Coordinates of C-alpha atoms and ligand atoms in Angstrom, one line a residue:
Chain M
X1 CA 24.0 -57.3 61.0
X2 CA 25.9 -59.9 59.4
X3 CA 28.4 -57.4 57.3
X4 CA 29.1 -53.6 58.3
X5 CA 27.0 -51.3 57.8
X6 CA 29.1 -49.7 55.4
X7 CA 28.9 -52.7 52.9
X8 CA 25.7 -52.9 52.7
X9 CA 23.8 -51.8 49.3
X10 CA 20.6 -50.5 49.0
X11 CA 18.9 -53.1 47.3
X12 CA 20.3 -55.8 50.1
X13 CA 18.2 -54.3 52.8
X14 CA 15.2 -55.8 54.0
X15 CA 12.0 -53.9 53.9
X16 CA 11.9 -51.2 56.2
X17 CA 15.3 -52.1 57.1
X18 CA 13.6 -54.5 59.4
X19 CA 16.9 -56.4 61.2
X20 CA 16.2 -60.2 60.8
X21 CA 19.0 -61.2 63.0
X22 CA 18.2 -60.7 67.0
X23 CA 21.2 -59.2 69.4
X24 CA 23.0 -58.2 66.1
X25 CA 23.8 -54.7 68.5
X26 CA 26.3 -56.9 70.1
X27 CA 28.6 -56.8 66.7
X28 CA 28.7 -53.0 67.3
X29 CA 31.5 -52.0 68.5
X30 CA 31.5 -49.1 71.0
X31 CA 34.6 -49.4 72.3
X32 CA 36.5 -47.1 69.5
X33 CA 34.8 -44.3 70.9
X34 CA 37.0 -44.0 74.2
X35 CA 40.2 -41.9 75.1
X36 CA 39.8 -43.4 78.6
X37 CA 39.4 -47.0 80.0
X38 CA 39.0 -48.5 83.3
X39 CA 41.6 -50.5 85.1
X40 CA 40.9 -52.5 87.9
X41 CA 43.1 -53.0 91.1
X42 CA 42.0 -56.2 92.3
X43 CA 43.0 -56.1 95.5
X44 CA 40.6 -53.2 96.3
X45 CA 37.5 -54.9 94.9
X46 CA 35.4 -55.9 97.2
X47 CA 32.6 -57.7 94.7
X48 CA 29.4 -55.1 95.3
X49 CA 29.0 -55.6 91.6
X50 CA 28.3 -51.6 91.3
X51 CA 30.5 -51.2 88.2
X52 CA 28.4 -54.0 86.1
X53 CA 25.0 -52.8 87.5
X54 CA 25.9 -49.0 86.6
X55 CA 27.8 -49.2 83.3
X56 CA 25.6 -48.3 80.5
X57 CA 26.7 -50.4 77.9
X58 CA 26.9 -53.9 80.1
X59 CA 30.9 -54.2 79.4
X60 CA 31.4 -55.6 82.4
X61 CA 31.4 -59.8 82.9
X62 CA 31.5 -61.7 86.3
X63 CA 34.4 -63.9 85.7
X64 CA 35.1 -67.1 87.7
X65 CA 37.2 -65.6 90.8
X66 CA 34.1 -63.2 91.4
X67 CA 35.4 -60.1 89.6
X68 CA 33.7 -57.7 87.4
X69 CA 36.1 -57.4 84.5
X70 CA 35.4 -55.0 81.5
X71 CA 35.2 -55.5 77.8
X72 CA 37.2 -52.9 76.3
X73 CA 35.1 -54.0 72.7
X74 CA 32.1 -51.9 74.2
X75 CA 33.3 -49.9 77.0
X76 CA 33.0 -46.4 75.7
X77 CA 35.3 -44.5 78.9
X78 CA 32.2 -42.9 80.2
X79 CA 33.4 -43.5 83.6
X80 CA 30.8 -43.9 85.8
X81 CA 32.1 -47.2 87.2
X82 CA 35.3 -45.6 88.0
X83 CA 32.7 -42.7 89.8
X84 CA 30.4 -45.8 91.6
X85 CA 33.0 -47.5 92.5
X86 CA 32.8 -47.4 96.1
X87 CA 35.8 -48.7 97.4
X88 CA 38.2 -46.2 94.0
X89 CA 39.0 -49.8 92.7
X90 CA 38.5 -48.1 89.4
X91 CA 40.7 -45.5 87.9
X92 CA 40.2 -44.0 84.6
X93 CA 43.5 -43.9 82.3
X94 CA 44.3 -42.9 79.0
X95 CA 44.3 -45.4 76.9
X96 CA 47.0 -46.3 73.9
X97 CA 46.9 -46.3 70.1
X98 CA 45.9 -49.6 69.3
X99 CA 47.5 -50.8 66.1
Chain E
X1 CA -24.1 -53.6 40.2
X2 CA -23.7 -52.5 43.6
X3 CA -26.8 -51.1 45.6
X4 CA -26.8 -46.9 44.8
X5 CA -27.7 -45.5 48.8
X6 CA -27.5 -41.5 49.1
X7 CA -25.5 -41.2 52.4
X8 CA -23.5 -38.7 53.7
X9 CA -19.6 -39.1 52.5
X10 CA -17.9 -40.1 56.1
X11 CA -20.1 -42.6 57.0
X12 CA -19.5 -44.1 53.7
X13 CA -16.0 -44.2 54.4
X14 CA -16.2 -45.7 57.6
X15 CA -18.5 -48.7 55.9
X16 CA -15.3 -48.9 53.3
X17 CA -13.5 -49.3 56.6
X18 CA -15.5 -51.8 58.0
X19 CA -16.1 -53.4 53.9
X20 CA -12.2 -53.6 53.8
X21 CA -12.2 -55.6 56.7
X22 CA -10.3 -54.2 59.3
X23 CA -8.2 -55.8 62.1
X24 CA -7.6 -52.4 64.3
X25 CA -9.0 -48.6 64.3
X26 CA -7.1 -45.9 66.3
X27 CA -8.5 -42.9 66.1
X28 CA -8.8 -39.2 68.2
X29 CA -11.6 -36.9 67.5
X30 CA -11.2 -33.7 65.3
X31 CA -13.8 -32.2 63.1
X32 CA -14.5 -32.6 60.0
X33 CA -13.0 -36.0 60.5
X34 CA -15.4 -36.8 63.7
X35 CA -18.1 -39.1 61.5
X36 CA -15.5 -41.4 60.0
X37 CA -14.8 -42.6 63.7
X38 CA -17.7 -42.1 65.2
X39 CA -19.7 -44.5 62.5
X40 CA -16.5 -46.6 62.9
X41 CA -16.7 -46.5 67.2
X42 CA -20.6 -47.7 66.4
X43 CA -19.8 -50.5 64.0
X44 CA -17.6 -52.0 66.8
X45 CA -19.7 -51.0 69.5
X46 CA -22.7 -53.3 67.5
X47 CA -20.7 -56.4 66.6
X48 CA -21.0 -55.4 63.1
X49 CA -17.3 -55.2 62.5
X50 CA -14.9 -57.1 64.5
X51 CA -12.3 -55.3 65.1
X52 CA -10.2 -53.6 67.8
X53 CA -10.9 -49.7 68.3
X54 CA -8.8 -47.9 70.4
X55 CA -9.3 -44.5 71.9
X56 CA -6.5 -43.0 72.0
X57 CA -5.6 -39.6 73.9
X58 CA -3.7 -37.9 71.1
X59 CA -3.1 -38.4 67.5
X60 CA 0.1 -38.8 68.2
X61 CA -0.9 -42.2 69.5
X62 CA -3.4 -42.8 67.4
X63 CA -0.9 -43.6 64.6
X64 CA 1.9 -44.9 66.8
X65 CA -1.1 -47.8 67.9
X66 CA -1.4 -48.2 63.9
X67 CA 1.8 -48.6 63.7
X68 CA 2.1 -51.0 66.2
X69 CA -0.5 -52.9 65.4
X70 CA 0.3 -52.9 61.6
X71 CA 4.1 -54.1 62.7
X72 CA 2.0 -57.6 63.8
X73 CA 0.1 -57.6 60.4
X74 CA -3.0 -56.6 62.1
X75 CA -4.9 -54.3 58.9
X76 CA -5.0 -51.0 60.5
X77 CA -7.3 -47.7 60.1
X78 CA -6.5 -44.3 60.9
X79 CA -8.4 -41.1 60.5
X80 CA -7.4 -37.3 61.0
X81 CA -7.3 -33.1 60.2
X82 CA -5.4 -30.7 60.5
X83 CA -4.0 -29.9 63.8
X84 CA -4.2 -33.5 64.8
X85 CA -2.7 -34.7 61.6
X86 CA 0.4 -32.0 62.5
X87 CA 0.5 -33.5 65.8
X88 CA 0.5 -37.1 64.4
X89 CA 3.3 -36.1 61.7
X90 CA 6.0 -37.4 63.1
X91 CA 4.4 -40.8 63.0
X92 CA 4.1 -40.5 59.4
X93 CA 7.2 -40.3 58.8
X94 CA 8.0 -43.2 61.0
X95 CA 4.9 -45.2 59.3
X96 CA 6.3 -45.3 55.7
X97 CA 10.2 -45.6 56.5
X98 CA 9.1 -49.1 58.5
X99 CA 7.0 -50.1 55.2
X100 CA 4.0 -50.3 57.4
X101 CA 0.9 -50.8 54.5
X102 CA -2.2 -48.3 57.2
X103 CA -4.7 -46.9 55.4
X104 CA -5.6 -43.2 56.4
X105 CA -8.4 -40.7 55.6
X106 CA -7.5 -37.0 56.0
X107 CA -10.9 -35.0 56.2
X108 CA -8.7 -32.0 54.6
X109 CA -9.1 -28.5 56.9
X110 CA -6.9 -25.4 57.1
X111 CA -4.0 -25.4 60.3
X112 CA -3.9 -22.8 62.6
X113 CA -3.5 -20.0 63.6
X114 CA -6.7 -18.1 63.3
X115 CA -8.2 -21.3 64.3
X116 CA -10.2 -22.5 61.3
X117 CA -12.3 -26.2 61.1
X118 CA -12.9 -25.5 57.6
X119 CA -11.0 -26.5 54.5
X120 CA -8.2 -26.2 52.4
X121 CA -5.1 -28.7 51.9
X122 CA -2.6 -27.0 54.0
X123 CA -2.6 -30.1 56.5
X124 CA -1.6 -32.8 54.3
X125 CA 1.0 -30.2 52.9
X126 CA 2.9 -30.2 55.5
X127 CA 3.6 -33.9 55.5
X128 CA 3.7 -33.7 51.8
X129 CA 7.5 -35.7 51.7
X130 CA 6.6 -38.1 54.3
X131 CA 7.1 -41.0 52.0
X132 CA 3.3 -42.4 51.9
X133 CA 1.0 -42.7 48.8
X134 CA -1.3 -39.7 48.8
X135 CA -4.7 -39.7 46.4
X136 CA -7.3 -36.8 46.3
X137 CA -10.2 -38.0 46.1
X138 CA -12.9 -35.7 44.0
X139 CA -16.4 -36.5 45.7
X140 CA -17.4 -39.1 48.0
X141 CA -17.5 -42.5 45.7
X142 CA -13.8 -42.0 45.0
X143 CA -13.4 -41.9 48.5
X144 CA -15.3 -44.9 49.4
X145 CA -13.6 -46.8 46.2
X146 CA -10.3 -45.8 47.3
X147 CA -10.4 -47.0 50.8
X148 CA -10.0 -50.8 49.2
X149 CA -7.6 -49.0 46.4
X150 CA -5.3 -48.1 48.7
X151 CA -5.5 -50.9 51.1
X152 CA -4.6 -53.7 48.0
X153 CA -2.0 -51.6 46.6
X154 CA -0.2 -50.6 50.3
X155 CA -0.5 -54.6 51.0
X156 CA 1.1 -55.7 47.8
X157 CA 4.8 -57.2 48.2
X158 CA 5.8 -55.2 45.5
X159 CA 4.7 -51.9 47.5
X160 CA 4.3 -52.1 50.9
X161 CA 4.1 -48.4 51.9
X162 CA 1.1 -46.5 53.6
X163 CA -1.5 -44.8 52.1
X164 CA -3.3 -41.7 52.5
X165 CA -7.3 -40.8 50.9
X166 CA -7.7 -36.9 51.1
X167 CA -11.2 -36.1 51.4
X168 CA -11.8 -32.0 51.9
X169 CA -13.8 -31.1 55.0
X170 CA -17.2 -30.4 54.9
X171 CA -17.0 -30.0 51.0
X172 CA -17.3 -33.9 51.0
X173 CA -17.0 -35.2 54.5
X174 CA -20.6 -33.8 55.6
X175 CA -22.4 -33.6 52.2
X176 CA -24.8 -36.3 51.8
X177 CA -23.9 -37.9 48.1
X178 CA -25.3 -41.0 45.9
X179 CA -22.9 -43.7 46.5
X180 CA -22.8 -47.0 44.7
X181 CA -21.8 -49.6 47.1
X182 CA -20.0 -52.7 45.7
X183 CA -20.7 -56.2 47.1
X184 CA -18.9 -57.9 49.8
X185 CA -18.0 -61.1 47.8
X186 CA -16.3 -59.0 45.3
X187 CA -14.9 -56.9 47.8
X188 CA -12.9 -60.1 49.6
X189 CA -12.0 -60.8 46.5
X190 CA -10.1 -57.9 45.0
X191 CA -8.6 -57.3 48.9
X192 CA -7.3 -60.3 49.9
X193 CA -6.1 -60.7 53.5
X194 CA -2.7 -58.9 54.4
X195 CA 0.2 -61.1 54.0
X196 CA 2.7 -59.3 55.7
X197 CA 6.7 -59.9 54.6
X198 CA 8.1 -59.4 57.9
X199 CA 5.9 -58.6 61.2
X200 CA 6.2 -59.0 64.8
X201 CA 5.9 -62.7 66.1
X202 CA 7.7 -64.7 68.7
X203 CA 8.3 -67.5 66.4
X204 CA 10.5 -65.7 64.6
X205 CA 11.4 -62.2 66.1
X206 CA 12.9 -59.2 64.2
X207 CA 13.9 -56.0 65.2
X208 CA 11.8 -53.0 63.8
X209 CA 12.5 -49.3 64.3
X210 CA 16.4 -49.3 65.1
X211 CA 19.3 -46.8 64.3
X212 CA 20.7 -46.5 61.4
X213 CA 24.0 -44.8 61.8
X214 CA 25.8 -42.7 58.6
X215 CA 27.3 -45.2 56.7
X216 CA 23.4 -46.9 55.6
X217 CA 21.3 -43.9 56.3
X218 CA 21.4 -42.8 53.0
X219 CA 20.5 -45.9 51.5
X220 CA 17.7 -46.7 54.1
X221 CA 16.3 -43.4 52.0
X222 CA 17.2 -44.8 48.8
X223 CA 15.4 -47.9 49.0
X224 CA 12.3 -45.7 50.2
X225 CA 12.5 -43.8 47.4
X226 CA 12.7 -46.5 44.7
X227 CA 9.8 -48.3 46.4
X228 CA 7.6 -45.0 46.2
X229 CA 8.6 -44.5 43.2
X230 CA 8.5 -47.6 41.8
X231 CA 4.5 -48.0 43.1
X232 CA 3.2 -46.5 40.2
X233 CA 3.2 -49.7 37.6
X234 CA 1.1 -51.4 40.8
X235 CA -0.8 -48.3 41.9
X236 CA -2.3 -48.4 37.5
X237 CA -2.3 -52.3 37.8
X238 CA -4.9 -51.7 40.9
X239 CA -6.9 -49.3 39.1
X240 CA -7.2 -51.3 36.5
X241 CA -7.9 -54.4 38.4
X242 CA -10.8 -52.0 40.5
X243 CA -12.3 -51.0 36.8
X244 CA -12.7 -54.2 35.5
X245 CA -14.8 -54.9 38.8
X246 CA -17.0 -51.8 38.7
X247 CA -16.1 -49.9 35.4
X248 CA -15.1 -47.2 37.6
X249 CA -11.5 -46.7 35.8
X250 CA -9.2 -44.2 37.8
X251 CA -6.1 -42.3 36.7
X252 CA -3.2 -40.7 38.2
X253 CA -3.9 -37.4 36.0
X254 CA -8.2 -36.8 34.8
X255 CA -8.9 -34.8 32.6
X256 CA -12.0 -33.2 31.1
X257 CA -12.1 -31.0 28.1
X258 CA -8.7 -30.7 27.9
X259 CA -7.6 -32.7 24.6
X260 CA -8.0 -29.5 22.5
X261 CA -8.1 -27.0 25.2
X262 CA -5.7 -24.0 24.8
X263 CA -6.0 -23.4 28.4
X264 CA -6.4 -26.0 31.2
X265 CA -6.9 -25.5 34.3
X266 CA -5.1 -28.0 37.1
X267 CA -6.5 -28.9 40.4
X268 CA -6.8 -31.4 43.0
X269 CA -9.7 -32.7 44.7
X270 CA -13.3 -31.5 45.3
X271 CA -12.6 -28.6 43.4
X272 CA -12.6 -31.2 40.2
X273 CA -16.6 -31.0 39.9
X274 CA -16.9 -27.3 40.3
X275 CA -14.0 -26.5 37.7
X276 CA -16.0 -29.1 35.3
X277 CA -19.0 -27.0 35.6
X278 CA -16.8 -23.8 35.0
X279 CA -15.4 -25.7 31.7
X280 CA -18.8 -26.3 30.9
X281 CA -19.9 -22.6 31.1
X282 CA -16.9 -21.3 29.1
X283 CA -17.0 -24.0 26.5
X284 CA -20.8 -22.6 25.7
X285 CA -19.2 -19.3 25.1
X286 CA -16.7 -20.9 22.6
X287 CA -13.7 -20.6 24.9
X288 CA -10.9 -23.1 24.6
X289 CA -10.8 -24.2 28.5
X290 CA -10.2 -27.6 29.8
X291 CA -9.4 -28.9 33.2
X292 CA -6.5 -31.3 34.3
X293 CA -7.2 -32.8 38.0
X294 CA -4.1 -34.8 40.0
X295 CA -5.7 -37.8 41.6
X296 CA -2.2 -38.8 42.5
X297 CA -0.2 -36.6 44.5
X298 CA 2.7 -39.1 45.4
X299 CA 4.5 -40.5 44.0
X300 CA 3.6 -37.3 41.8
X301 CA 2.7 -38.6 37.7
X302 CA 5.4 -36.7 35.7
X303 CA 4.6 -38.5 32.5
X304 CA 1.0 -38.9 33.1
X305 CA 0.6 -35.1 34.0
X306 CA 3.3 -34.0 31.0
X307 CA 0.6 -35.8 28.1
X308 CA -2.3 -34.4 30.0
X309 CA -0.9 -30.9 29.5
X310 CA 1.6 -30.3 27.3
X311 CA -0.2 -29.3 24.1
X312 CA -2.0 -26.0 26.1
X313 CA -0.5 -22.7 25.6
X314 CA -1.1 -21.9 29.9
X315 CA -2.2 -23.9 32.8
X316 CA -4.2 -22.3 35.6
X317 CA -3.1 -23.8 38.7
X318 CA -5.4 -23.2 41.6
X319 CA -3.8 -24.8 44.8
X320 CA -5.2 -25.0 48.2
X321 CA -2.6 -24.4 50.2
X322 CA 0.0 -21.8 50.4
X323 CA 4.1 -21.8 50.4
X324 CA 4.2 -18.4 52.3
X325 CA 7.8 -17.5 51.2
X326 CA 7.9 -20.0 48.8
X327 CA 7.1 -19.9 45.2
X328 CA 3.4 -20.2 45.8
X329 CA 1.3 -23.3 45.6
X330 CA 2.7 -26.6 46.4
X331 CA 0.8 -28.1 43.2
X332 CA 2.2 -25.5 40.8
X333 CA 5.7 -25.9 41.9
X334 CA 5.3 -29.6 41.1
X335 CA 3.6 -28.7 37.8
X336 CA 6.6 -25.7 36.8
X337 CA 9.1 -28.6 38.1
X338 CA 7.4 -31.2 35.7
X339 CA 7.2 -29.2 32.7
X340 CA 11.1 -27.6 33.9
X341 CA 13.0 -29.9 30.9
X342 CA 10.5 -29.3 28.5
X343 CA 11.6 -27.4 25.2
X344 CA 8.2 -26.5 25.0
X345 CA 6.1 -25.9 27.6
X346 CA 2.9 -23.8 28.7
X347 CA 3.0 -21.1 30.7
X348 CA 1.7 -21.5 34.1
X349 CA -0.4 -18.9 36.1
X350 CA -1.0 -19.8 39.8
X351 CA -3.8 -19.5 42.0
X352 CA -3.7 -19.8 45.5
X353 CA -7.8 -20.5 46.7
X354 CA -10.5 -21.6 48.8
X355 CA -8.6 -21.0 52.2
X356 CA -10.2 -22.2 55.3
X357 CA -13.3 -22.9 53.6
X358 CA -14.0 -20.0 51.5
X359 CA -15.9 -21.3 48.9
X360 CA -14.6 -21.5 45.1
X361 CA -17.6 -21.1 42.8
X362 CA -18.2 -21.7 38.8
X363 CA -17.8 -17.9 38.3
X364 CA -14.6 -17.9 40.2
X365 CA -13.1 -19.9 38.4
X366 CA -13.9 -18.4 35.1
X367 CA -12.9 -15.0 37.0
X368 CA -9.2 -16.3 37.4
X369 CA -9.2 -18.2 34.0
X370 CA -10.1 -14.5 32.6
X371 CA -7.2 -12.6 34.8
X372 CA -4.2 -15.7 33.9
X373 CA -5.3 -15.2 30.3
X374 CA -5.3 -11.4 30.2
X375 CA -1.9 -11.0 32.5
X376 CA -0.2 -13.8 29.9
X377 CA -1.4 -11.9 27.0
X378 CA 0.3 -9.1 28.2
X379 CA 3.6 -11.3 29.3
X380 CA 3.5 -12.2 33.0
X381 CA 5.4 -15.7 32.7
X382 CA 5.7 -16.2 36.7
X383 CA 2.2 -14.9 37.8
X384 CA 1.5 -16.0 41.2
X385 CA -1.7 -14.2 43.5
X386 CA -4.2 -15.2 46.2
X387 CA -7.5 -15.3 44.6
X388 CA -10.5 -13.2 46.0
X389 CA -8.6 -11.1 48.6
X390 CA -10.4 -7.8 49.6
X391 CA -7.6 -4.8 49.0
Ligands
LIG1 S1 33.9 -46.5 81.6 FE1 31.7 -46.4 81.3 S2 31.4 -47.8 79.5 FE2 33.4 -48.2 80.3 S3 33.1 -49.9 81.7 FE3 33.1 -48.1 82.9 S4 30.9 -47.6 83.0 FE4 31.1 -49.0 81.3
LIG2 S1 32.3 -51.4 91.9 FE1 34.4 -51.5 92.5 S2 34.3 -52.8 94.3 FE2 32.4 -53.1 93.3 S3 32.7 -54.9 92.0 FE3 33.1 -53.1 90.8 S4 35.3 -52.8 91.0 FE4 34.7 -54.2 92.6

């Protein structure tokens, strides 16, 4: 959607709240719901790719030197890419206050 | 003036169906709605009606293809009863919060348990707040007529909401009646084609059917609301518009005998001819009786129902379902809750009869007209009983 939802009046919505706007999911952000978030040690990695095909909410992005790297705007701290991880590249850790 | 043809009441509604035009039928068998489909399933079978008809294995899916279908602005046909509308209810739901204009028939019949094919209205009560128009229709031309009623009105831009005909089982699905049939030139012309606002396409994709988290819920339900409620101007307009085509002039509240009438009776569907018969036999005998019938269930007529009614001293309300553990009928709850701000208001007795088929004669209804008179006379206010039970 092109506001939040919370601005939204009744009238404003299409009929049958139909959303007009394809991929609009990717302005929701998911990431708010975490107390934990993955870190990666690089030097472990050994680019299987495991963490990007597991992760539920597709945070992870190939970036140019070949490693899966997260975005913490969707990743909700399920951990399961820490879990697949087969090489423990991943570790969960609590993750600060951001102001 | 259309061609008068006595024919039996679901096979006329399955050549509205076919009259109206329709893009897709989905459909599972259940009596008393099988002759709808089955008629349908033949017209498509013959190349009379081209259309898609799918056989679905639940009703479930029969109105999740509807839906689907509906969502490309295919005109789509449904047709249920009991059990397999309770099956399909979840769908229903679904159907009017997506704004998706199907047209369905409910051949009325009684849920289980006992198992019961026969009918009374306890099916369509339990999707009563499902957010679709709902009509009763009183014998079989109302149902035929309202099949391109309800497909105009659930179409229009102003509307756009689904749109349920209850027909009772047996009482009018299987009785062979004189229906007046209305020609197919005028028939394209009062139901245009559907113009759908938004529908499924690749040229221009949208997104139907997703989560709405708590910040807009409540005004995803608002905006239902006001467009339920706000049907009714378009939903008189369409009558009107159907009237001045075949002087057959519908209202959300009928009455008969009821201007003067001291006592009216309140109903809905085929119960309306047989309570007009019981007027008829009490009026002979000098009695003030009239007889108030709800063609339109929802979005229920407050005003409409308040100036068919107001003036009596009592109204007998004879439901056909039951609230067991409520406060009786479904019908006279909305009737005490319409009448509820009134300074003056009639009393209202309620009925609860013809479960699961049981018939509801002339003399019956005189019988509880008699009993709601006598017990107000002697000052029961909230009297509420099943009719006809052996002791
Ligand atoms: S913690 Fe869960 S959501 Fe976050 S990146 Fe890993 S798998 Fe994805
Ligand atoms: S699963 Fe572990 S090793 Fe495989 S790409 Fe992701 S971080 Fe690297």
């Amino acid at each position: 959607m092109t506001k939040p939802d919370s601005e939204w009046k009744w009238k404003e919505l299409p009929e049958g709240t139909v959303m007009l706007e394809p991929g609009n999911a990717d302005q929701y952000r998911t990431g708010d719901w975490k107390t934990l978030k993955p870190v990666l040690n690089k030097e472990l990695c050994i680019h299987c790719g495991l963490c990007y095909i597991f992760c539920p909410d597709s945070s992870y992005n190939l970036d140019a030197e070949g490693y899966f790297i997260v975005n913490l705007f969707y990743c909700k701290g399920c951990g399961i890419c820490a879990k697949e991880c087969p090489t423990g590249a991943i570790t969960m850790v609590v993750e600060e206050e951001e102001k | 003036m259309g061609k008068r043809v006595g024919m039996e009441v679901s096979i006329a509604a399955a050549e509205a169906v076919k009259q109206a035009n329709v893009d897709v039928i989905s459909a599972y068998p259940i009596t008393p709605q099988t002759h709808v489909v089955e008629h349908l399933s033949e017209l498509v079978a013959n190349g009379e009606l081209d259309a898609e008809f799918f056989c679905v294995e639940s009703e479930h899916s029969a109105l999740s293809v509807c839906v689907g279908s509906e969502a490309t602005g295919a005109r789509s046909f449904t047709c249920t009863s009991s059990q397999g509308l309770a099956l399909m209810s979840e769908i229903t739901y679904i159907a009017s919060a997506l704004r998706l204009p199907i047209v369905m028939i409910i051949a009325n019949r009684a849920l289980s348990a006992p198992i019961s094919i026969w009918n009374d209205h306890s099916d369509v009560m339990s999707i009563r707040d499902c957010g679709w128009i709902q009509f009763f229709a009183e014998n079989g031309q109302d149902v035929y007529d309202h099949v391109f009623i309800a497909y105009r009105l659930a179409e229009d831009r102003n509307v756009l909401l689904p749109a349920i005909i209850n027909m009772d089982g047996f009482t009018l699905s299987h009785v062979i009646e004189p229906i007046e049939f209305i020609e197919q030139e005028k028939i394209d012309r009062f139901l245009p084609p559907y113009q759908p606002v938004h529908r499924l396409h690749p040229d221009r994709p949208v997104s139907m059917g997703g989560i709405a988290l708590p910040p807009i819920f409540t005004e995803t339900k608002k905006a239902h609301e006001v467009a339920l409620q706000g049907s009714m101007p378009k939903i008189l307009e369409t009558w009107k518009a159907f009237g001045d085509m075949t002087g057959r002039y519908y209202q959300p509240v009928e009455t008969y005998k009821a201007e003067d009438a001291e006592t009216i009776m309140v109903i809905m569907g085929s119960f309306g001819e047989t309570a007009s018969a019981a007027v008829d036999l009490m009026r002979e005998e000098g009695r003030s009786v009239g007889l108030a019938k709800i063609r339109l269930w929802r979005p229920f007529p407050f005003e409409a129902f308040k100036q068919a009614t107001l003036h009596a001293k009592q109204l007998v309300v004879i439901d056909r379902a039951i609230s067991i553990g409520g406060p009786g009928g479904p019908v006279a709850s909305e009737v005490k809750a319409a009448l509820y701000g009134e300074p003056i208001r009639p009393v209202v007795y309620n009925f609860v009869a013809g479960l699961g088929g049981r018939d509801v004669s002339p003399s019956d209804f005189i019988k509880m007209v008699d009993k709601a008179e006598i017990e107000i006379e002697e000052g029961n206010r909230e009297g509420y009983e099943i009719y006809g039970v052996r002791e």
